[in-house]
Coordinates of N, CA and C in Angstrom, one line a residue:
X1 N 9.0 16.9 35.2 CA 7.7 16.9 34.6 C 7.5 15.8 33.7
X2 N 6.3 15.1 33.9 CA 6.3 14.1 32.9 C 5.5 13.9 31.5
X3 N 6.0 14.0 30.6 CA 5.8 14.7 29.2 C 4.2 13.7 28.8
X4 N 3.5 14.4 28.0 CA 2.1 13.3 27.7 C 2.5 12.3 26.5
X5 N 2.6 11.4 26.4 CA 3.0 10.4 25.5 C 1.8 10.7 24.2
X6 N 2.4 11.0 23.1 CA 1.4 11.1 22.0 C 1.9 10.6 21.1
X7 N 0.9 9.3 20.2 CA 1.2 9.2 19.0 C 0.3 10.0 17.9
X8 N 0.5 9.8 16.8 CA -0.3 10.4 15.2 C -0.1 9.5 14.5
X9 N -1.5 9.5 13.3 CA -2.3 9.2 12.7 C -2.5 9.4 11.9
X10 N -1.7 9.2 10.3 CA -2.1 9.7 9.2 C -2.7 8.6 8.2
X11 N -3.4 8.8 7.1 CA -4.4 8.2 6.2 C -4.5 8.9 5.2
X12 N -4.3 8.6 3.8 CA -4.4 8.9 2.9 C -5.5 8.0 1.6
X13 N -6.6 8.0 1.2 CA -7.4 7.0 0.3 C -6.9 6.6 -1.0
X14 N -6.1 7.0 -1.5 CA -5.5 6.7 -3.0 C -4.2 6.2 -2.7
X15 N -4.2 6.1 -4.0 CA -2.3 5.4 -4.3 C -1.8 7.1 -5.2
X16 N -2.4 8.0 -5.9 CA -2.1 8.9 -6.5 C -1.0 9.9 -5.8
X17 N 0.0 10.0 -7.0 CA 0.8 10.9 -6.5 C 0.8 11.8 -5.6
X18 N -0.5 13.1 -5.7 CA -0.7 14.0 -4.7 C -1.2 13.6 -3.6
X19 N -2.0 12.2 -3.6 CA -2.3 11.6 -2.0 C -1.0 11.1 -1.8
X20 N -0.2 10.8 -2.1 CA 1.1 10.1 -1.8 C 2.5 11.5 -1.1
X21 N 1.9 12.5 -1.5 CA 2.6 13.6 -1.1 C 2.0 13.9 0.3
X22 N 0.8 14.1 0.1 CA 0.4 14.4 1.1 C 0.4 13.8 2.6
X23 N 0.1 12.2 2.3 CA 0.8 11.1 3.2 C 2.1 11.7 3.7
X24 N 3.3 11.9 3.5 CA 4.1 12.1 3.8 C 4.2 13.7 4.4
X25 N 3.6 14.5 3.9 CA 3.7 15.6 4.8 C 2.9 15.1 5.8
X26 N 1.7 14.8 6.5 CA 1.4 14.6 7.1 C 2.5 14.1 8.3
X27 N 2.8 13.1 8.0 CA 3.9 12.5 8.7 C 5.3 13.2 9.3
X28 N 5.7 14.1 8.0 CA 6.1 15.0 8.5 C 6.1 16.2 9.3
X29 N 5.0 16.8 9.4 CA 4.4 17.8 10.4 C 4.2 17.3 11.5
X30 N 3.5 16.1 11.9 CA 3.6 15.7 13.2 C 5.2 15.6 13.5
X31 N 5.4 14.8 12.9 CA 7.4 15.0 13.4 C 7.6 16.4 14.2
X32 N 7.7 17.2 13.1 CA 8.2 18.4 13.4 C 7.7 18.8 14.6
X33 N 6.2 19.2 14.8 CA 5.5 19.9 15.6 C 5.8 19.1 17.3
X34 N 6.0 18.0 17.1 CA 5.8 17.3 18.4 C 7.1 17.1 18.7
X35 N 8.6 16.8 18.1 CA 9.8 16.5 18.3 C 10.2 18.1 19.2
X36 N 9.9 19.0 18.6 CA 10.1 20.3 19.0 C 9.3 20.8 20.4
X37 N 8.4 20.2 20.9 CA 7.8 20.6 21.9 C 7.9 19.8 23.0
X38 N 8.7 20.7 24.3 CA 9.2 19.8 25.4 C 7.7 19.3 26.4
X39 N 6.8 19.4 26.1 CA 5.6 18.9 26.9 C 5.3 17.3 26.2
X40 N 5.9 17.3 24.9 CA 4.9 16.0 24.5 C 6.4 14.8 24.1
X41 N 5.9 14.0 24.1 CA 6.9 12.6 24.1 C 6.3 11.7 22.7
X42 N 6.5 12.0 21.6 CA 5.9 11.5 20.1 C 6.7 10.1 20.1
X43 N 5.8 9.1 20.4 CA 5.8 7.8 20.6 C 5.9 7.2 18.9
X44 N 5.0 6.8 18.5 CA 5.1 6.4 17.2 C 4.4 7.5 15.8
X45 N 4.6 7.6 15.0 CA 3.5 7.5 13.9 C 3.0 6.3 13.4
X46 N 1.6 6.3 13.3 CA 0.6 4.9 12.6 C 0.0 5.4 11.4
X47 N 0.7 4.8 10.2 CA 0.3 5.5 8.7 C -0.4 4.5 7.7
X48 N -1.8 4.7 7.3 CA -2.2 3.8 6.2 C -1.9 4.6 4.5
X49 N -1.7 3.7 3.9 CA -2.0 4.7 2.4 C -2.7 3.3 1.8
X50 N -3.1 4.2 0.9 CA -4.5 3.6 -0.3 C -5.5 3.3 0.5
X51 N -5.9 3.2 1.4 CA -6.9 3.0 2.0 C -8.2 3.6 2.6
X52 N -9.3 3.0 2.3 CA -10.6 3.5 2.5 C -11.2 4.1 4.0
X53 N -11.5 5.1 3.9 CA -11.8 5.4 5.0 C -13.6 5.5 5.7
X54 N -14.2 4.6 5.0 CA -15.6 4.3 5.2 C -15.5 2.7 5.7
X55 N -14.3 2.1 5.6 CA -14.3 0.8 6.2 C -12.8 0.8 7.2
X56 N -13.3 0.6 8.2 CA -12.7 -0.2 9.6 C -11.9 -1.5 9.4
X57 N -12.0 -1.8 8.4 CA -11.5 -3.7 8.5 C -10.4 -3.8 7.7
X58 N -10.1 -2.7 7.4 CA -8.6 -2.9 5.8 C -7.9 -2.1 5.6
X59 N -7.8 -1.5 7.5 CA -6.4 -0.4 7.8 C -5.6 -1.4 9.1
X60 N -4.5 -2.0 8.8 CA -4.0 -2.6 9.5 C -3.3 -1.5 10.7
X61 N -2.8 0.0 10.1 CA -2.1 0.7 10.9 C -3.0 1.1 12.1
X62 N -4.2 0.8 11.6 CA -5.4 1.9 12.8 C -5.8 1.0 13.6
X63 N -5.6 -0.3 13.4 CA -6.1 -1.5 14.1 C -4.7 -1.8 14.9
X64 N -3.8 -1.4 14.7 CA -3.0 -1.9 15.4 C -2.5 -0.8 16.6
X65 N -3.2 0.8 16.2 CA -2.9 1.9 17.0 C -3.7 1.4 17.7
X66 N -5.3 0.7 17.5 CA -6.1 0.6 18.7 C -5.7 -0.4 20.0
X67 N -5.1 -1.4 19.4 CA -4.7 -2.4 20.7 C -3.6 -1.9 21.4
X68 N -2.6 -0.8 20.5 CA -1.3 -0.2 21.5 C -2.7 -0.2 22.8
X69 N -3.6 1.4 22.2 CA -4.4 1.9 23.1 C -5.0 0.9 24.5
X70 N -5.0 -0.6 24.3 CA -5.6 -1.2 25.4 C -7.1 -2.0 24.9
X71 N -6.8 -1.8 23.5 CA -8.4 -2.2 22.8 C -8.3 -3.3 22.3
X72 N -9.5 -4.2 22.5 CA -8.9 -5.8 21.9 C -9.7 -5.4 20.4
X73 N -9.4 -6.7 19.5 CA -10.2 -5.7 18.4 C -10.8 -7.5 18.3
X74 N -12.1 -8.1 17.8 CA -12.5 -9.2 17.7 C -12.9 -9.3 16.4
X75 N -12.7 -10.4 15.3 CA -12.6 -10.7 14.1 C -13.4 -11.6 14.0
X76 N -14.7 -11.0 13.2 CA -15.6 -12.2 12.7 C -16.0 -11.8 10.8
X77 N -16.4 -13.7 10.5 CA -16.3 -13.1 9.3 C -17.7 -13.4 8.4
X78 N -17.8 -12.7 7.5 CA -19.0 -12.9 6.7 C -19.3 -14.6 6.4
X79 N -20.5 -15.2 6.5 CA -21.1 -16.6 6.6 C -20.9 -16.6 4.9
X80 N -20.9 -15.8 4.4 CA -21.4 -16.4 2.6 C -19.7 -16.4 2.2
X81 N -19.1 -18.0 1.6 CA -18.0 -17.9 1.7 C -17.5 -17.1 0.2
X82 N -18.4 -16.8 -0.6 CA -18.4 -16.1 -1.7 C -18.0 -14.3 -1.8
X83 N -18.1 -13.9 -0.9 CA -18.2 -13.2 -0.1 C -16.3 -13.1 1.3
X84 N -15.5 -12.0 1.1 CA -14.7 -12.0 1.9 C -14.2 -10.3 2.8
X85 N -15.7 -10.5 3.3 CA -16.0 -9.6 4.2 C -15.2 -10.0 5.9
X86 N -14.8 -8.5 6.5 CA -14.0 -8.9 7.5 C -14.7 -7.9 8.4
X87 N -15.3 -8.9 9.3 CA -15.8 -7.5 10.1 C -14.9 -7.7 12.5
X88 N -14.9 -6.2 12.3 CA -14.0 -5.9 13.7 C -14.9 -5.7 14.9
X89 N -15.0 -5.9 16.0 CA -15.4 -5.6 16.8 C -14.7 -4.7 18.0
X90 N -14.8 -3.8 18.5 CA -13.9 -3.4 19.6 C -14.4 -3.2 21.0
X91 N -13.1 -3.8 21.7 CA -13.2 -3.9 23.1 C -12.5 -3.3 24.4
X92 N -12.4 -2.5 25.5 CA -11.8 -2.4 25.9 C -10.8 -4.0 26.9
X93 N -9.6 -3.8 27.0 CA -8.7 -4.7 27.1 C -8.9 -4.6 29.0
X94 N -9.0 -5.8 29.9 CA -9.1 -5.5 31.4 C -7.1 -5.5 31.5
X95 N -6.5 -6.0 31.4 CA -5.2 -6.6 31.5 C -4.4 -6.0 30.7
X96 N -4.5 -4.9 29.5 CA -3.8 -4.7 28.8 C -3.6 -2.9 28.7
X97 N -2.8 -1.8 29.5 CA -3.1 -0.8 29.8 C -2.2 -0.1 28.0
X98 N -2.8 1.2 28.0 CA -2.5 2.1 26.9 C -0.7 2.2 26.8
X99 N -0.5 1.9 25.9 CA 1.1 2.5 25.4 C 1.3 4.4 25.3
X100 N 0.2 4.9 24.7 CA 0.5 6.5 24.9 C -1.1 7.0 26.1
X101 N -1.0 8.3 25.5 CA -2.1 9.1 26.2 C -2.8 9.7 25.0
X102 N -2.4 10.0 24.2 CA -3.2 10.9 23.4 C -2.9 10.9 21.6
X103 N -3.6 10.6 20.7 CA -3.5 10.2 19.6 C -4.0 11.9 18.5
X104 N -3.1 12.3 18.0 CA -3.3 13.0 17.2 C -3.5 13.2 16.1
X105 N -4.4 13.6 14.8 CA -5.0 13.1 14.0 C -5.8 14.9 13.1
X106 N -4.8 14.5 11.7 CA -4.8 15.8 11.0 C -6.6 16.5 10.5
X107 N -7.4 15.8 10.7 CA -9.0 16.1 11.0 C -9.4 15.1 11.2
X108 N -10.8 15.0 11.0 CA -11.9 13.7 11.6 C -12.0 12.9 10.3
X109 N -11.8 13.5 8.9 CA -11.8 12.6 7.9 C -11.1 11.5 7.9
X110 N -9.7 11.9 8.3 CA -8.9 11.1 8.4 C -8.7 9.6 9.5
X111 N -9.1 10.2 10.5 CA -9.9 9.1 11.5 C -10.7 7.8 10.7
X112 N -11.6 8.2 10.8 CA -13.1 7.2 10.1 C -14.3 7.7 9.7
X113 N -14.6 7.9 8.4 CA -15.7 8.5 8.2 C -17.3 7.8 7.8
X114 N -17.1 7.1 9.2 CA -18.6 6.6 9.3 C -19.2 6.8 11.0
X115 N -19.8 6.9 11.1 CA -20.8 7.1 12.9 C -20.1 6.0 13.7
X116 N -20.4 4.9 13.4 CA -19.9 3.9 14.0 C -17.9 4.4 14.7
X117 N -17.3 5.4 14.7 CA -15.9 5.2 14.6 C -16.1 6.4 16.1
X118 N -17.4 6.8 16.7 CA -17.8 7.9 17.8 C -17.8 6.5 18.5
X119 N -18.5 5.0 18.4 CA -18.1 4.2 19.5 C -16.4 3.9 20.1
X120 N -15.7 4.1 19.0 CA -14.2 3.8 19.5 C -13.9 5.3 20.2
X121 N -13.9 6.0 19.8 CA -13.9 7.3 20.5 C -13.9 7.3 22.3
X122 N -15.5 6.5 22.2 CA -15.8 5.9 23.8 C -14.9 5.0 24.5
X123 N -14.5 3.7 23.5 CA -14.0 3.0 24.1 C -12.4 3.6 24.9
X124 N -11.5 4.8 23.7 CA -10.4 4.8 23.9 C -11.0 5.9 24.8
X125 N -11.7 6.0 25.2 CA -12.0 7.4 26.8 C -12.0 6.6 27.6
X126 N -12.8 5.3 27.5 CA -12.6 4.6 29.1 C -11.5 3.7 29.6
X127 N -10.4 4.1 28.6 CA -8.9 3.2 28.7 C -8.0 5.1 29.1
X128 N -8.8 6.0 28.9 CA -8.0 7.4 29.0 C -7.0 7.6 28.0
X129 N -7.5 7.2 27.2 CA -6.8 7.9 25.8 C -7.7 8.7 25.2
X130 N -7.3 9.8 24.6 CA -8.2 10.8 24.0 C -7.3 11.4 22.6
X131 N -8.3 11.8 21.4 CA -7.7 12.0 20.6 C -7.5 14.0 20.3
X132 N -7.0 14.3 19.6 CA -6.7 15.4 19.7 C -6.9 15.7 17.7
X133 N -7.9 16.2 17.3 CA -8.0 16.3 15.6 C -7.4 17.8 15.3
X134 N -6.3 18.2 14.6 CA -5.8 19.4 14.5 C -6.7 20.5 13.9
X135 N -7.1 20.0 12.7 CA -7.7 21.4 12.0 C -8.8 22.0 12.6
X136 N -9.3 21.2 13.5 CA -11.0 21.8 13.7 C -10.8 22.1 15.2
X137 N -9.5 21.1 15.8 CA -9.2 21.8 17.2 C -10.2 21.3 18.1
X138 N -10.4 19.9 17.7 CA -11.5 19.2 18.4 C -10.7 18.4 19.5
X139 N -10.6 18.3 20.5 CA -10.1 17.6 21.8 C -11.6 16.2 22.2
X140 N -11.4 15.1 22.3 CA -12.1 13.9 22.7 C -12.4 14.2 24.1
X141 N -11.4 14.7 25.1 CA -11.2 14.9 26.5 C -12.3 15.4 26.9
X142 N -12.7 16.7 26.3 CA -14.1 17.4 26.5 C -15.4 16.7 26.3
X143 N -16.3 16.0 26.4 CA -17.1 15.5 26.3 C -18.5 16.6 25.3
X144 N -18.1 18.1 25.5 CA -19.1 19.1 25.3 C -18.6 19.3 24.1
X145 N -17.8 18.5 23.1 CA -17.7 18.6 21.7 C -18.1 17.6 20.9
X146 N -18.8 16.8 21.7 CA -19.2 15.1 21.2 C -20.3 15.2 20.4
X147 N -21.4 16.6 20.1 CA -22.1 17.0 18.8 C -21.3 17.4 17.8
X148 N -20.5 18.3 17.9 CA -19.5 18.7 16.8 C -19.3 17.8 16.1
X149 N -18.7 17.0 17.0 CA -17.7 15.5 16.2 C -18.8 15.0 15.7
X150 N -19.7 14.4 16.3 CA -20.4 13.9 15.1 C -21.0 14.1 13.9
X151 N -21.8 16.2 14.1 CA -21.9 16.7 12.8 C -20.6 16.2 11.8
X152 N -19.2 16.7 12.4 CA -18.0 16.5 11.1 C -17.8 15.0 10.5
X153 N -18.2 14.3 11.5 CA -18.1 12.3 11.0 C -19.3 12.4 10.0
X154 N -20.5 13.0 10.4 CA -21.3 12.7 9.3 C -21.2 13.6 7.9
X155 N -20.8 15.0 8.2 CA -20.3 15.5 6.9 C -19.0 14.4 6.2
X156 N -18.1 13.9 6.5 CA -17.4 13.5 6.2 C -17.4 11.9 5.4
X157 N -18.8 11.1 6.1 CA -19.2 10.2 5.5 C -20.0 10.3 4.1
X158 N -20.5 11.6 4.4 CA -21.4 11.7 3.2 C -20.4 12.6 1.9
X159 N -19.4 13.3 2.7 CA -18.7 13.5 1.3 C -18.0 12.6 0.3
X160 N -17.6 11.4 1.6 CA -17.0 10.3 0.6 C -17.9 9.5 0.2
X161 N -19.5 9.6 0.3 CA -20.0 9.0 -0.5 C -20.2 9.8 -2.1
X162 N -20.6 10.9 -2.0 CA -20.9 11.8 -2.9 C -19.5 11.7 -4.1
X163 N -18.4 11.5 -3.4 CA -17.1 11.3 -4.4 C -16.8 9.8 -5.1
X164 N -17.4 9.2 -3.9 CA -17.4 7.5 -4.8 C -18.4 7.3 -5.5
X165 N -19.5 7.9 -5.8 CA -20.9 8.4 -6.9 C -20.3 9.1 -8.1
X166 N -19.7 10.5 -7.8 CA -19.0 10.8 -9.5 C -18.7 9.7 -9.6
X167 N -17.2 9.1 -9.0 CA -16.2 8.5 -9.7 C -17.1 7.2 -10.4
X168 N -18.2 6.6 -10.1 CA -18.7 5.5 -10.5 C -19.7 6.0 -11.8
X169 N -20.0 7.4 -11.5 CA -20.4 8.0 -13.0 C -19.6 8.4 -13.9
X170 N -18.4 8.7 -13.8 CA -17.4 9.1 -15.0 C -17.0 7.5 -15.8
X171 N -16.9 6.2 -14.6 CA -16.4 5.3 -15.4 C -17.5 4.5 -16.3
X172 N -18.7 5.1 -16.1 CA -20.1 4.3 -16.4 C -19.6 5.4 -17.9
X173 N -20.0 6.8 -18.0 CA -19.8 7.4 -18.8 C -18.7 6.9 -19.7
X174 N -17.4 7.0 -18.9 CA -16.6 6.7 -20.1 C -16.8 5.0 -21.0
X175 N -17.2 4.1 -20.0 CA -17.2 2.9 -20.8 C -18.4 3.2 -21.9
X176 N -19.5 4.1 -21.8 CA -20.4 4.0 -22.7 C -19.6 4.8 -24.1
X177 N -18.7 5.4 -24.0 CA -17.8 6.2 -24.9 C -17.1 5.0 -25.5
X178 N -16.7 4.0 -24.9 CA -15.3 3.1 -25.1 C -14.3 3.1 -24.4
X179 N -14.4 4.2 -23.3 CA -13.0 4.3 -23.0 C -12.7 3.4 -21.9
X180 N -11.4 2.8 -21.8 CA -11.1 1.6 -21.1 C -10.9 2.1 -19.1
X181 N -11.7 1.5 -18.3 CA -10.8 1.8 -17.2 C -10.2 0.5 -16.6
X182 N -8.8 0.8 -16.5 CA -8.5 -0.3 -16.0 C -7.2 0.0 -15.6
X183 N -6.0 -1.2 -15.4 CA -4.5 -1.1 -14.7 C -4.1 -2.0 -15.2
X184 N -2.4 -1.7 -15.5 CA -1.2 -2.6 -16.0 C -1.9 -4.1 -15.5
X185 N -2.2 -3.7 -14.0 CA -2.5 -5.5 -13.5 C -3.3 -6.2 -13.7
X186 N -4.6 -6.3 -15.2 CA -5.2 -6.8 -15.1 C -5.1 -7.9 -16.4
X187 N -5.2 -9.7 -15.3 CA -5.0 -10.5 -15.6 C -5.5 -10.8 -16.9
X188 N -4.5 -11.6 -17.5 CA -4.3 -12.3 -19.1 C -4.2 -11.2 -20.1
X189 N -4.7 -9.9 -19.6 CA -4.4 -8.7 -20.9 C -2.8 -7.7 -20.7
X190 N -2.6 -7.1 -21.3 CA -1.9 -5.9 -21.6 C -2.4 -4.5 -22.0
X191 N -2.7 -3.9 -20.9 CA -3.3 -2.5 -21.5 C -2.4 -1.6 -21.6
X192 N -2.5 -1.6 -23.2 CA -2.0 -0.5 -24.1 C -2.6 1.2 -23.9
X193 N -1.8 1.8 -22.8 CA -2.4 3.0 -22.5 C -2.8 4.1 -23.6
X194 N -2.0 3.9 -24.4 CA -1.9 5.5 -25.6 C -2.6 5.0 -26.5
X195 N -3.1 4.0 -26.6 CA -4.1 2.9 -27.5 C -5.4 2.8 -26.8
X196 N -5.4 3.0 -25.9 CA -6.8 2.4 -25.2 C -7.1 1.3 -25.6
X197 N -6.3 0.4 -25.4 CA -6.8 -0.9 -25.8 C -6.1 -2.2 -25.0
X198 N -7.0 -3.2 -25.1 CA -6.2 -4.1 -24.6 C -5.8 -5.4 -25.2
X199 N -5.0 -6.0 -24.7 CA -4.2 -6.6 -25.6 C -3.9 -8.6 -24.6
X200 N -4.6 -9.5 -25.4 CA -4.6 -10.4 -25.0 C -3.2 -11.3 -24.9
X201 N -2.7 -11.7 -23.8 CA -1.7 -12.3 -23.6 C -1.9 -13.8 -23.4
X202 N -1.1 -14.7 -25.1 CA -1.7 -15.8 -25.0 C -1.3 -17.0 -24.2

């Protein structure tokens, strides 16, 4: 019998400890679940961390799961050179056939959460790869769940807008307080964490 070749897909948005755990379980549970089951053949895992999931252009792991798949991906770039916008295009490949069958993927957030990520969806159907999202139990293969998916893609874009709105209100608020946001890495200072302050490096 010949086993269905699957890879998984994990994504995490932060660098934060608990997204950093979680990254890793992820990774783990596909392990597990797929190494143990004699139907399926677990080809790779493709893992981003810190990375946004409202942009396509600045996950190298998911761009690179797409050409396994047979997908060319085309790179064009923003005209204002002030500006270092990277925008993707995707293609199915005539000459270049899929490395697995089936891409598994811990929900749809984790995929792409913008509309635009229902056209790759299409592409990797007409190369016969289909994705498989665990929690909601959504199969690509079926075509009679392609409302679903979309309701969840657009819940999902709009919650990560709704969370990148706080977070740009807490730092608005706190600068109107004083309080510093920032990181060790920011050039010519030294931020003094337990001081809230920063400290020029001459």
């Amino acid at each position: 019998m010949n086993k269905k070749r699957i890879v998984c897909y994990c994504r995490v948005s932060t660098d934060s400890n608990d997204q950093a755990n979680s990254y890793e379980n992820q990774q783990t549970y596909f392990s597990h679940v797929l190494k143990n089951n004699n139907e399926f053949d677990l080809i790779r895992i493709y893992a981003d961390q810190g990375l946004t999931g409202t942009q396509l252009n600045n996950r190298p792991e998911f761009n690179q799961m797409l050409y396994d798949a047979g997908i060319d991906i085309e790179v064009s770039y923003s005209k204002d050179k002030r500006k270092k916008n990277i925008r993707y295009s995707y293609h199915e490949s005539e000459d270049r056939e899929p490395l697995f069958d089936e891409i598994w993927i811990k929900n749809t957030s984790r995929f792409a959460r913008n509309t635009f990520s229902f056209e790759i969806i299409q592409r990797l159907r007409n190369k016969n790869v289909h994705i498989f999202f665990v929690e909601q139990n959504i199969h690509t293969k079926d075509d009679k769940n392609d409302f679903l998916l979309k309701l969840f893609q657009l819940f999902d874009e709009q919650d990560s807008k709704d969370k990148s709105s706080k977070v740009k209100f807490g730092i608005e608020e706190g600068a109107r307080k004083g309080v510093i946001s920032t990181t060790n890495r920011i050039y010519g200072y030294n931020y003094i964490v337990k001081e809230n302050r920063l400290e020029i490096i001459p």
